[in-house]
PDB file of C-alpha atoms and ligand atoms in Angstrom:
ATOM      1  CA  UNK S   5     -57.250  -0.934  10.270  1.00 75.00           C
ATOM      2  CA  UNK S   6     -54.641  -2.483   8.602  1.00 93.00           C
ATOM      3  CA  UNK S   7     -54.954  -5.468   6.058  1.00 97.00           C
ATOM      4  CA  UNK S   8     -51.433  -6.737   6.330  1.00 98.00           C
ATOM      5  CA  UNK S   9     -49.773  -6.457   9.063  1.00 98.00           C
ATOM      6  CA  UNK S  10     -46.079  -7.953   9.639  1.00 98.00           C
ATOM      7  CA  UNK S  11     -44.128  -8.246  12.650  1.00 98.00           C
ATOM      8  CA  UNK S  12     -40.551  -8.562  13.568  1.00 98.00           C
ATOM      9  CA  UNK S  13     -40.062 -10.601  10.464  1.00 98.00           C
ATOM     10  CA  UNK S  14     -36.303 -12.449   9.765  1.00 98.00           C
ATOM     11  CA  UNK S  15     -34.936 -14.676   7.655  1.00 98.00           C
ATOM     12  CA  UNK S  16     -31.434 -15.433   7.758  1.00 98.00           C
ATOM     13  CA  UNK S  17     -29.523 -17.524   4.789  1.00 97.00           C
ATOM     14  CA  UNK S  18     -26.724 -19.251   6.509  1.00 95.00           C
ATOM     15  CA  UNK S  19     -25.229 -16.289   8.201  1.00 93.00           C
ATOM     16  CA  UNK S  20     -26.487 -13.572   6.257  1.00 97.00           C
ATOM     17  CA  UNK S  21     -29.630 -12.019   7.824  1.00 97.00           C
ATOM     18  CA  UNK S  22     -31.232 -11.138   4.862  1.00 98.00           C
ATOM     19  CA  UNK S  23     -34.369  -9.610   6.429  1.00 98.00           C
ATOM     20  CA  UNK S  24     -33.846  -8.847  10.117  1.00 98.00           C
ATOM     21  CA  UNK S  25     -36.988  -7.832  12.425  1.00 98.00           C
ATOM     22  CA  UNK S  26     -39.194  -5.970   9.807  1.00 98.00           C
ATOM     23  CA  UNK S  27     -42.490  -4.373  10.885  1.00 98.00           C
ATOM     24  CA  UNK S  28     -44.814  -2.699   8.683  1.00 98.00           C
ATOM     25  CA  UNK S  29     -48.729  -2.820   7.491  1.00 98.00           C
ATOM     26  CA  UNK S  30     -50.397  -2.018   4.727  1.00 98.00           C
ATOM     27  CA  UNK S  31     -54.168  -1.005   4.547  1.00 97.00           C
ATOM     28  CA  UNK S  32     -56.518  -1.371   2.014  1.00 97.00           C
ATOM     29  CA  UNK S  33     -56.473   1.345  -0.751  1.00 97.00           C
ATOM     30  CA  UNK S  34     -52.982   2.143  -0.023  1.00 98.00           C
ATOM     31  CA  UNK S  35     -49.985   1.789  -2.459  1.00 98.00           C
ATOM     32  CA  UNK S  36     -46.570   1.422  -0.210  1.00 98.00           C
ATOM     33  CA  UNK S  37     -43.504   1.314  -1.759  1.00 97.00           C
ATOM     34  CA  UNK S  38     -40.733  -0.736  -0.332  1.00 97.00           C
ATOM     35  CA  UNK S  39     -37.435   0.859  -1.686  1.00 95.00           C
ATOM     36  CA  UNK S  40     -33.881   0.383  -0.300  1.00 93.00           C
ATOM     37  CA  UNK S  41     -30.447  -0.682  -2.376  1.00 91.00           C
ATOM     38  CA  UNK S  42     -29.959  -3.979  -3.874  1.00 91.00           C
ATOM     39  CA  UNK S  43     -29.614  -6.841  -1.336  1.00 94.00           C
ATOM     40  CA  UNK S  44     -31.640  -4.708   0.977  1.00 95.00           C
ATOM     41  CA  UNK S  45     -34.173  -7.640   1.799  1.00 97.00           C
ATOM     42  CA  UNK S  46     -36.976  -6.382  -0.395  1.00 96.00           C
ATOM     43  CA  UNK S  47     -37.443  -9.729  -2.441  1.00 95.00           C
ATOM     44  CA  UNK S  48     -37.039 -11.991   0.370  1.00 97.00           C
ATOM     45  CA  UNK S  49     -39.370  -9.866   2.233  1.00 97.00           C
ATOM     46  CA  UNK S  50     -42.236 -10.084  -0.918  1.00 96.00           C
ATOM     47  CA  UNK S  51     -41.291 -14.059  -0.956  1.00 95.00           C
ATOM     48  CA  UNK S  52     -42.013 -14.680   2.738  1.00 97.00           C
ATOM     49  CA  UNK S  53     -45.635 -12.789   2.338  1.00 98.00           C
ATOM     50  CA  UNK S  54     -46.627 -14.691  -0.395  1.00 95.00           C
ATOM     51  CA  UNK S  55     -45.139 -17.932   0.953  1.00 96.00           C
ATOM     52  CA  UNK S  56     -42.219 -18.558  -1.452  1.00 94.00           C
ATOM     53  CA  UNK S  57     -40.214 -18.801   1.904  1.00 97.00           C
ATOM     54  CA  UNK S  58     -40.741 -19.651   5.120  1.00 97.00           C
ATOM     55  CA  UNK S  59     -39.860 -16.589   7.959  1.00 98.00           C
ATOM     56  CA  UNK S  60     -37.420 -17.728  10.560  1.00 97.00           C
ATOM     57  CA  UNK S  61     -39.260 -15.168  12.835  1.00 97.00           C
ATOM     58  CA  UNK S  62     -42.145 -12.825  12.984  1.00 98.00           C
ATOM     59  CA  UNK S  63     -45.588 -12.997  11.863  1.00 98.00           C
ATOM     60  CA  UNK S  64     -47.604 -12.114   8.990  1.00 98.00           C
ATOM     61  CA  UNK S  65     -51.206 -11.382   9.065  1.00 98.00           C
ATOM     62  CA  UNK S  66     -54.214 -10.663   6.409  1.00 98.00           C
ATOM     63  CA  UNK S  67     -57.209  -9.948   8.007  1.00 97.00           C
ATOM     64  CA  UNK S  68     -55.681 -11.337  11.271  1.00 97.00           C
ATOM     65  CA  UNK S  69     -54.868 -14.863   9.820  1.00 97.00           C
ATOM     66  CA  UNK S  70     -51.768 -16.040  10.272  1.00 98.00           C
ATOM     67  CA  UNK S  71     -49.937 -16.619   7.002  1.00 98.00           C
ATOM     68  CA  UNK S  72     -46.575 -18.089   7.824  1.00 98.00           C
ATOM     69  CA  UNK S  73     -46.698 -21.872   7.657  1.00 96.00           C
ATOM     70  CA  UNK S  74     -49.328 -22.055   4.839  1.00 97.00           C
ATOM     71  CA  UNK S  75     -48.640 -22.927   0.762  1.00 94.00           C
ATOM     72  CA  UNK S  76     -48.034 -20.344  -1.721  1.00 93.00           C
ATOM     73  CA  UNK S  77     -51.608 -21.396  -3.339  1.00 90.00           C
ATOM     74  CA  UNK S  78     -53.591 -21.176   0.047  1.00 94.00           C
ATOM     75  CA  UNK S  79     -52.104 -17.579   0.826  1.00 95.00           C
ATOM     76  CA  UNK S  80     -53.026 -16.855  -2.852  1.00 92.00           C
ATOM     77  CA  UNK S  81     -56.693 -18.369  -2.464  1.00 91.00           C
ATOM     78  CA  UNK S  82     -56.545 -16.172   0.602  1.00 95.00           C
ATOM     79  CA  UNK S  83     -56.563 -12.967  -1.271  1.00 95.00           C
ATOM     80  CA  UNK S  84     -52.581 -12.328  -2.159  1.00 96.00           C
ATOM     81  CA  UNK S  85     -51.813 -11.878  -5.515  1.00 93.00           C
ATOM     82  CA  UNK S  86     -48.739 -11.261  -7.308  1.00 90.00           C
ATOM     83  CA  UNK S  87     -47.476 -10.122 -10.819  1.00 86.00           C
ATOM     84  CA  UNK S  88     -45.814 -12.705 -12.936  1.00 76.00           C
ATOM     85  CA  UNK S  89     -44.093 -11.898 -16.164  1.00 71.00           C
ATOM     86  CA  UNK S  90     -46.011 -13.712 -18.838  1.00 69.00           C
ATOM     87  CA  UNK S  91     -44.435 -17.047 -19.643  1.00 64.00           C
ATOM     88  CA  UNK S  92     -43.230 -17.583 -22.960  1.00 58.00           C
ATOM     89  CA  UNK S  93     -45.388 -20.524 -23.626  1.00 56.00           C
ATOM     90  CA  UNK S  94     -48.309 -18.506 -23.278  1.00 76.00           C
ATOM     91  CA  UNK S  95     -47.215 -15.632 -25.777  1.00 78.00           C
ATOM     92  CA  UNK S  96     -48.847 -16.973 -28.434  1.00 82.00           C
ATOM     93  CA  UNK S  97     -52.351 -17.078 -27.006  1.00 88.00           C
ATOM     94  CA  UNK S  98     -54.138 -13.992 -27.840  1.00 90.00           C
ATOM     95  CA  UNK S  99     -54.451 -11.185 -24.805  1.00 92.00           C
ATOM     96  CA  UNK S 100     -58.084 -12.443 -23.607  1.00 92.00           C
ATOM     97  CA  UNK S 101     -57.359 -15.866 -23.695  1.00 89.00           C
ATOM     98  CA  UNK S 102     -54.371 -15.355 -21.450  1.00 88.00           C
ATOM     99  CA  UNK S 103     -56.898 -13.743 -18.854  1.00 89.00           C
ATOM    100  CA  UNK S 104     -59.436 -16.702 -19.463  1.00 85.00           C
ATOM    101  CA  UNK S 105     -56.273 -18.599 -18.372  1.00 82.00           C
ATOM    102  CA  UNK S 106     -56.043 -16.807 -15.163  1.00 83.00           C
ATOM    103  CA  UNK S 107     -59.508 -16.977 -14.476  1.00 82.00           C
ATOM    104  CA  UNK S 108     -59.511 -21.047 -14.923  1.00 77.00           C
ATOM    105  CA  UNK S 109     -56.385 -20.836 -12.683  1.00 74.00           C
ATOM    106  CA  UNK S 110     -58.248 -19.201  -9.930  1.00 69.00           C
ATOM    107  CA  UNK S 111     -61.363 -21.273 -10.227  1.00 66.00           C
ATOM    108  CA  UNK S 112     -58.988 -24.364  -9.997  1.00 59.00           C
ATOM    109  CA  UNK S 113     -59.555 -25.950 -13.155  1.00 54.00           C
ATOM    110  CA  UNK S 114     -55.769 -25.897 -13.699  1.00 51.00           C
ATOM    111  CA  UNK S 115     -55.636 -29.055 -15.693  1.00 51.00           C
ATOM    112  CA  UNK S 116     -58.798 -28.261 -18.548  1.00 52.00           C
ATOM    113  CA  UNK S 117     -57.555 -27.725 -22.154  1.00 51.00           C
ATOM    114  CA  UNK S 118     -56.500 -24.242 -22.841  1.00 52.00           C
ATOM    115  CA  UNK S 119     -58.901 -24.977 -25.841  1.00 52.00           C
ATOM    116  CA  UNK S 120     -61.654 -24.965 -23.530  1.00 57.00           C
ATOM    117  CA  UNK S 121     -60.492 -21.729 -22.020  1.00 55.00           C
ATOM    118  CA  UNK S 122     -61.453 -20.057 -25.312  1.00 55.00           C
ATOM    119  CA  UNK S 123     -65.330 -20.349 -23.869  1.00 63.00           C
ATOM    120  CA  UNK S 124     -64.599 -19.971 -20.316  1.00 71.00           C
ATOM    121  CA  UNK S 125     -65.468 -16.484 -18.770  1.00 81.00           C
ATOM    122  CA  UNK S 126     -64.687 -14.685 -21.782  1.00 88.00           C
ATOM    123  CA  UNK S 127     -66.712 -11.704 -20.278  1.00 90.00           C
ATOM    124  CA  UNK S 128     -65.143 -11.630 -17.294  1.00 91.00           C
ATOM    125  CA  UNK S 129     -61.674 -11.871 -19.338  1.00 93.00           C
ATOM    126  CA  UNK S 130     -62.810  -8.625 -21.319  1.00 95.00           C
ATOM    127  CA  UNK S 131     -64.130  -6.999 -17.866  1.00 94.00           C
ATOM    128  CA  UNK S 132     -60.384  -7.325 -16.377  1.00 94.00           C
ATOM    129  CA  UNK S 133     -59.075  -6.210 -19.691  1.00 96.00           C
ATOM    130  CA  UNK S 134     -61.090  -3.192 -19.614  1.00 94.00           C
ATOM    131  CA  UNK S 135     -60.091  -2.341 -16.119  1.00 92.00           C
ATOM    132  CA  UNK S 136     -56.061  -1.947 -17.562  1.00 93.00           C
ATOM    133  CA  UNK S 137     -57.285  -0.258 -21.020  1.00 93.00           C
ATOM    134  CA  UNK S 138     -56.400  -3.536 -23.006  1.00 95.00           C
ATOM    135  CA  UNK S 139     -60.038  -4.759 -24.428  1.00 96.00           C
ATOM    136  CA  UNK S 140     -59.398  -3.083 -28.126  1.00 97.00           C
ATOM    137  CA  UNK S 141     -56.513  -5.449 -28.189  1.00 96.00           C
ATOM    138  CA  UNK S 142     -58.202  -8.606 -26.788  1.00 96.00           C
ATOM    139  CA  UNK S 143     -57.850 -10.619 -29.920  1.00 95.00           C
ATOM    140  CA  UNK S 144     -54.563 -10.041 -30.238  1.00 95.00           C
ATOM    141  CA  UNK S 145     -51.678 -12.457 -29.775  1.00 92.00           C
ATOM    142  CA  UNK S 146     -49.429 -11.322 -26.329  1.00 90.00           C
ATOM    143  CA  UNK S 147     -46.377 -12.082 -28.359  1.00 90.00           C
ATOM    144  CA  UNK S 148     -47.180  -8.812 -30.911  1.00 91.00           C
ATOM    145  CA  UNK S 149     -47.650  -6.200 -27.974  1.00 91.00           C
ATOM    146  CA  UNK S 150     -45.544  -3.563 -26.621  1.00 89.00           C
ATOM    147  CA  UNK S 151     -44.091  -3.960 -23.676  1.00 87.00           C
ATOM    148  CA  UNK S 152     -45.990  -1.586 -21.463  1.00 88.00           C
ATOM    149  CA  UNK S 153     -49.041  -3.249 -22.877  1.00 91.00           C
ATOM    150  CA  UNK S 154     -48.117  -6.574 -21.722  1.00 90.00           C
ATOM    151  CA  UNK S 155     -47.557  -5.201 -18.120  1.00 89.00           C
ATOM    152  CA  UNK S 156     -51.183  -3.701 -18.466  1.00 91.00           C
ATOM    153  CA  UNK S 157     -52.299  -7.381 -19.192  1.00 92.00           C
ATOM    154  CA  UNK S 158     -49.833  -8.777 -16.762  1.00 91.00           C
ATOM    155  CA  UNK S 159     -51.519  -6.748 -14.164  1.00 92.00           C
ATOM    156  CA  UNK S 160     -55.399  -7.972 -15.671  1.00 93.00           C
ATOM    157  CA  UNK S 161     -54.031 -11.324 -14.963  1.00 91.00           C
ATOM    158  CA  UNK S 162     -53.031 -10.704 -11.433  1.00 91.00           C
ATOM    159  CA  UNK S 163     -56.749  -9.119 -10.954  1.00 93.00           C
ATOM    160  CA  UNK S 164     -58.102 -12.466 -11.986  1.00 89.00           C
ATOM    161  CA  UNK S 165     -58.456 -13.853  -8.655  1.00 86.00           C
ATOM    162  CA  UNK S 166     -59.744 -10.663  -6.915  1.00 92.00           C
ATOM    163  CA  UNK S 167     -56.945 -10.142  -4.544  1.00 96.00           C
ATOM    164  CA  UNK S 168     -57.415  -8.011  -1.351  1.00 97.00           C
ATOM    165  CA  UNK S 169     -53.246  -7.501  -1.607  1.00 98.00           C
ATOM    166  CA  UNK S 170     -51.136  -7.327  -4.769  1.00 97.00           C
ATOM    167  CA  UNK S 171     -47.553  -8.102  -4.734  1.00 96.00           C
ATOM    168  CA  UNK S 172     -45.616  -6.372  -7.444  1.00 94.00           C
ATOM    169  CA  UNK S 173     -41.753  -6.660  -7.304  1.00 90.00           C
ATOM    170  CA  UNK S 174     -40.038  -4.490  -9.426  1.00 89.00           C
ATOM    171  CA  UNK S 175     -43.178  -4.517 -12.168  1.00 89.00           C
ATOM    172  CA  UNK S 176     -41.830  -1.442 -14.269  1.00 89.00           C
ATOM    173  CA  UNK S 177     -38.217  -3.349 -14.874  1.00 85.00           C
ATOM    174  CA  UNK S 178     -37.203  -2.451 -18.735  1.00 84.00           C
ATOM    175  CA  UNK S 179     -39.742   0.081 -19.004  1.00 87.00           C
ATOM    176  CA  UNK S 180     -39.143   3.444 -20.229  1.00 88.00           C
ATOM    177  CA  UNK S 181     -40.113   6.429 -18.165  1.00 89.00           C
ATOM    178  CA  UNK S 182     -43.499   7.526 -19.585  1.00 90.00           C
ATOM    179  CA  UNK S 183     -44.606   3.709 -19.623  1.00 90.00           C
ATOM    180  CA  UNK S 184     -43.643   2.824 -15.855  1.00 91.00           C
ATOM    181  CA  UNK S 185     -45.585   6.127 -15.011  1.00 93.00           C
ATOM    182  CA  UNK S 186     -48.427   4.887 -16.990  1.00 92.00           C
ATOM    183  CA  UNK S 187     -48.653   1.573 -15.398  1.00 93.00           C
ATOM    184  CA  UNK S 188     -48.153   3.256 -12.015  1.00 94.00           C
ATOM    185  CA  UNK S 189     -51.118   5.477 -12.566  1.00 95.00           C
ATOM    186  CA  UNK S 190     -53.206   2.388 -13.635  1.00 94.00           C
ATOM    187  CA  UNK S 191     -52.125   0.987 -10.431  1.00 95.00           C
ATOM    188  CA  UNK S 192     -53.153   3.717  -8.345  1.00 96.00           C
ATOM    189  CA  UNK S 193     -56.347   4.023  -9.799  1.00 94.00           C
ATOM    190  CA  UNK S 194     -57.338   0.169  -8.944  1.00 94.00           C
ATOM    191  CA  UNK S 195     -56.247   0.972  -5.245  1.00 96.00           C
ATOM    192  CA  UNK S 196     -58.528   3.296  -5.424  1.00 96.00           C
ATOM    193  CA  UNK S 197     -61.410   2.376  -7.155  1.00 93.00           C
ATOM    194  CA  UNK S 198     -61.449  -1.192  -5.670  1.00 92.00           C
ATOM    195  CA  UNK S 199     -59.899  -0.913  -2.556  1.00 95.00           C
ATOM    196  CA  UNK S 200     -57.119  -3.064  -3.261  1.00 97.00           C
ATOM    197  CA  UNK S 201     -53.989  -2.974  -1.087  1.00 98.00           C
ATOM    198  CA  UNK S 202     -50.492  -2.732  -3.372  1.00 98.00           C
ATOM    199  CA  UNK S 203     -46.975  -3.208  -1.793  1.00 98.00           C
ATOM    200  CA  UNK S 204     -44.330  -2.673  -4.806  1.00 96.00           C
ATOM    201  CA  UNK S 205     -40.831  -2.240  -5.574  1.00 93.00           C
ATOM    202  CA  UNK S 206     -39.324   0.277  -7.563  1.00 88.00           C
ATOM    203  CA  UNK S 207     -35.701   1.792  -8.833  1.00 83.00           C
ATOM    204  CA  UNK S 208     -37.134   4.871 -10.154  1.00 85.00           C
ATOM    205  CA  UNK S 209     -37.429   7.382  -7.417  1.00 85.00           C
ATOM    206  CA  UNK S 210     -39.272   9.678  -9.196  1.00 87.00           C
ATOM    207  CA  UNK S 211     -41.757   7.382 -10.198  1.00 91.00           C
ATOM    208  CA  UNK S 212     -41.977   6.062  -6.481  1.00 92.00           C
ATOM    209  CA  UNK S 213     -42.402   9.516  -5.283  1.00 93.00           C
ATOM    210  CA  UNK S 214     -45.153  10.693  -7.874  1.00 94.00           C
ATOM    211  CA  UNK S 215     -47.267   7.509  -7.054  1.00 96.00           C
ATOM    212  CA  UNK S 216     -47.019   5.891  -3.551  1.00 97.00           C
ATOM    213  CA  UNK S 217     -49.102   7.008  -0.639  1.00 97.00           C
ATOM    214  CA  UNK S 218     -46.334   5.896   1.865  1.00 97.00           C
ATOM    215  CA  UNK S 219     -42.994   4.357   1.670  1.00 97.00           C
ATOM    216  CA  UNK S 220     -40.829   1.879   3.819  1.00 96.00           C
ATOM    217  CA  UNK S 221     -37.085   1.694   3.140  1.00 95.00           C
ATOM    218  CA  UNK S 222     -35.087  -1.534   4.041  1.00 96.00           C
ATOM    219  CA  UNK S 223     -31.076  -1.335   3.960  1.00 95.00           C
ATOM    220  CA  UNK S 224     -29.294  -4.527   5.135  1.00 95.00           C
ATOM    221  CA  UNK S 225     -32.194  -6.401   6.040  1.00 97.00           C
ATOM    222  CA  UNK S 226     -33.361  -3.693   8.625  1.00 97.00           C
ATOM    223  CA  UNK S 227     -36.241  -1.124   8.442  1.00 97.00           C
ATOM    224  CA  UNK S 228     -34.850   2.234   8.359  1.00 95.00           C
ATOM    225  CA  UNK S 229     -37.611   4.829   7.769  1.00 95.00           C
ATOM    226  CA  UNK S 230     -41.545   4.979   7.024  1.00 96.00           C
ATOM    227  CA  UNK S 231     -43.467   7.888   5.952  1.00 96.00           C
ATOM    228  CA  UNK S 232     -45.046   9.967   3.198  1.00 95.00           C
ATOM    229  CA  UNK S 233     -42.896  10.293   0.029  1.00 94.00           C
ATOM    230  CA  UNK S 234     -42.069  14.102   1.147  1.00 91.00           C
ATOM    231  CA  UNK S 235     -40.660  12.832   4.494  1.00 92.00           C
ATOM    232  CA  UNK S 236     -38.564  10.104   3.241  1.00 92.00           C
ATOM    233  CA  UNK S 237     -37.153  12.352   0.569  1.00 88.00           C
ATOM    234  CA  UNK S 238     -35.420  14.592   3.231  1.00 87.00           C
ATOM    235  CA  UNK S 239     -34.892  11.480   5.885  1.00 89.00           C
ATOM    236  CA  UNK S 240     -31.221  12.080   6.501  1.00 89.00           C
ATOM    237  CA  UNK S 241     -30.738   7.934   6.917  1.00 88.00           C
ATOM    238  CA  UNK S 242     -32.428   7.255   3.942  1.00 86.00           C
ATOM    239  CA  UNK S 243     -29.920  10.084   1.856  1.00 85.00           C
ATOM    240  CA  UNK S 244     -27.188   8.256   3.532  1.00 86.00           C
ATOM    241  CA  UNK S 245     -27.876   4.626   2.234  1.00 84.00           C
ATOM    242  CA  UNK S 246     -28.623   5.443  -1.330  1.00 78.00           C
ATOM    243  CA  UNK S 247     -25.836   8.531  -1.731  1.00 68.00           C
ATOM    244  CA  UNK S 248     -23.651   8.908   1.202  1.00 69.00           C
ATOM    245  CA  UNK S 249     -24.359  12.112   3.263  1.00 55.00           C
ATOM    246  CA  UNK S 250     -24.280  14.978   1.821  1.00 49.00           C
ATOM    247  CA  UNK S 251     -26.056  14.100  -1.545  1.00 50.00           C
ATOM    248  CA  UNK S 252     -29.806  14.265  -2.183  1.00 52.00           C
ATOM    249  CA  UNK S 253     -32.094  12.351  -4.518  1.00 59.00           C
ATOM    250  CA  UNK S 254     -32.849  15.958  -6.380  1.00 52.00           C
ATOM    251  CA  UNK S 255     -28.760  16.245  -6.552  1.00 46.00           C
ATOM    252  CA  UNK S 256     -28.666  12.400  -8.164  1.00 49.00           C
ATOM    253  CA  UNK S 257     -31.326  12.925 -10.377  1.00 47.00           C
ATOM    254  CA  UNK S 258     -29.760  16.233 -11.737  1.00 44.00           C
ATOM    255  CA  UNK S 259     -26.369  14.768 -12.097  1.00 40.00           C
TER     256      UNK S 259
HETATM  257  P1  LIG R  21     -33.795  -7.240  -2.747  1.00 78.02           P
HETATM  258  O1  LIG R  21     -34.853  -7.641  -3.532  1.00 78.02           O
HETATM  259  O2  LIG R  21     -33.777  -6.094  -1.822  1.00 78.02           O
HETATM  260  O3  LIG R  21     -32.283  -6.871  -3.918  1.00 78.02           O
HETATM  261  P2  LIG R  21     -32.918  -9.730  -1.518  1.00 78.02           P
HETATM  262  O4  LIG R  21     -34.027  -9.875  -0.811  1.00 78.02           O
HETATM  263  O5  LIG R  21     -33.134 -10.193  -2.804  1.00 78.02           O
HETATM  264  O6  LIG R  21     -32.554  -8.336  -1.593  1.00 78.02           O
HETATM  265  O7  LIG R  21     -31.799 -10.144  -0.969  1.00 78.02           O
HETATM  266  C1  LIG R  21     -31.125  -9.854   0.280  1.00 78.02           C
HETATM  267  C2  LIG R  21     -30.309 -10.512   0.795  1.00 78.02           C
HETATM  268  O8  LIG R  21     -30.466 -11.791   0.809  1.00 78.02           O
HETATM  269  C3  LIG R  21     -28.764 -10.547  -0.181  1.00 78.02           C
HETATM  270  O9  LIG R  21     -27.648 -10.666   0.336  1.00 78.02           O
HETATM  271  C4  LIG R  21     -29.125 -11.464  -0.968  1.00 78.02           C
HETATM  272  O10 LIG R  21     -27.718 -12.236  -1.401  1.00 78.02           O
HETATM  273  C5  LIG R  21     -29.636 -12.758  -0.121  1.00 78.02           C
HETATM  274  N1  LIG R  21     -30.605 -13.891  -0.560  1.00 78.02           N
HETATM  275  C6  LIG R  21     -31.743 -13.577  -1.385  1.00 78.02           C
HETATM  276  N2  LIG R  21     -32.161 -14.458  -1.634  1.00 78.02           N
HETATM  277  C7  LIG R  21     -30.961 -15.630  -1.214  1.00 78.02           C
HETATM  278  C8  LIG R  21     -30.886 -17.469  -1.517  1.00 78.02           C
HETATM  279  N3  LIG R  21     -32.209 -18.156  -1.870  1.00 78.02           N
HETATM  280  N4  LIG R  21     -29.915 -18.003  -0.988  1.00 78.02           N
HETATM  281  C9  LIG R  21     -29.079 -16.949  -0.009  1.00 78.02           C
HETATM  282  N5  LIG R  21     -29.104 -15.816  -0.296  1.00 78.02           N
HETATM  283  C10 LIG R  21     -29.831 -15.089  -0.537  1.00 78.02           C
HETATM  284 MG1  LIG R  22     -35.067  -7.986  -5.443  1.00 78.02          MG
END
């Protein structure tokens, strides 16, 4: 049974139908890629699932519970996590302190002094860091980390609330190809080991084809294709919206 069910989802901005009757499902233990050209409605879809935006039409259920109309924090508490870029203000904290802050927030002790965070659930934070291969760097300030390592810490932070579904909007933006593949391989490991469901967007098609279990494709707010990477690669509608007729992903990559 699917964890997340999105049915007939719609959102307009003025006369612009940013998301137009979109339906899809995500199962536990599945890494689902949402792709589509710029302006296709990917971020709008994400923001309706996490409650930042309210849908005009349709239904979004998590384990059968309707999410539309709920506040972002309620949705987060119910198990929909998302990756955030580490805020500038937290860059001076160490790696492990950043994860401890996230654990505090998950415990709803948001306003405790961060000094006290230094005592709070350090072992839990270290365990989360171990899952993303960052335990050895726990006591370094985040500001000193390589970009790819910051992304790993962001993933550990997103896991602090033990989400059932993780939303990642362009998680590998700004990363080199090798780092992109490493981050997605790590994400895939969390999907398999924890039965996590992940919905992510990604621009690099080779990254998507290499790591996604399944893909859905949006164009101008509509879902135009759905399937396994091999099926999407050869899908005529997908080829058309990305490259115009007659071209393929392979030719684009070779160009
Ligand atoms: P994607 O993430 O696929 O690039 P978006 O979901 O950001 O696409 O945008 C889909 C469409 O909705 C675009 O035409 C965009 O200009 C429009 N849009 C997105 N957010 C807003 C907003 N807050 N106000 C007005 N229009 C928006
Ligand atoms: Mg976007």
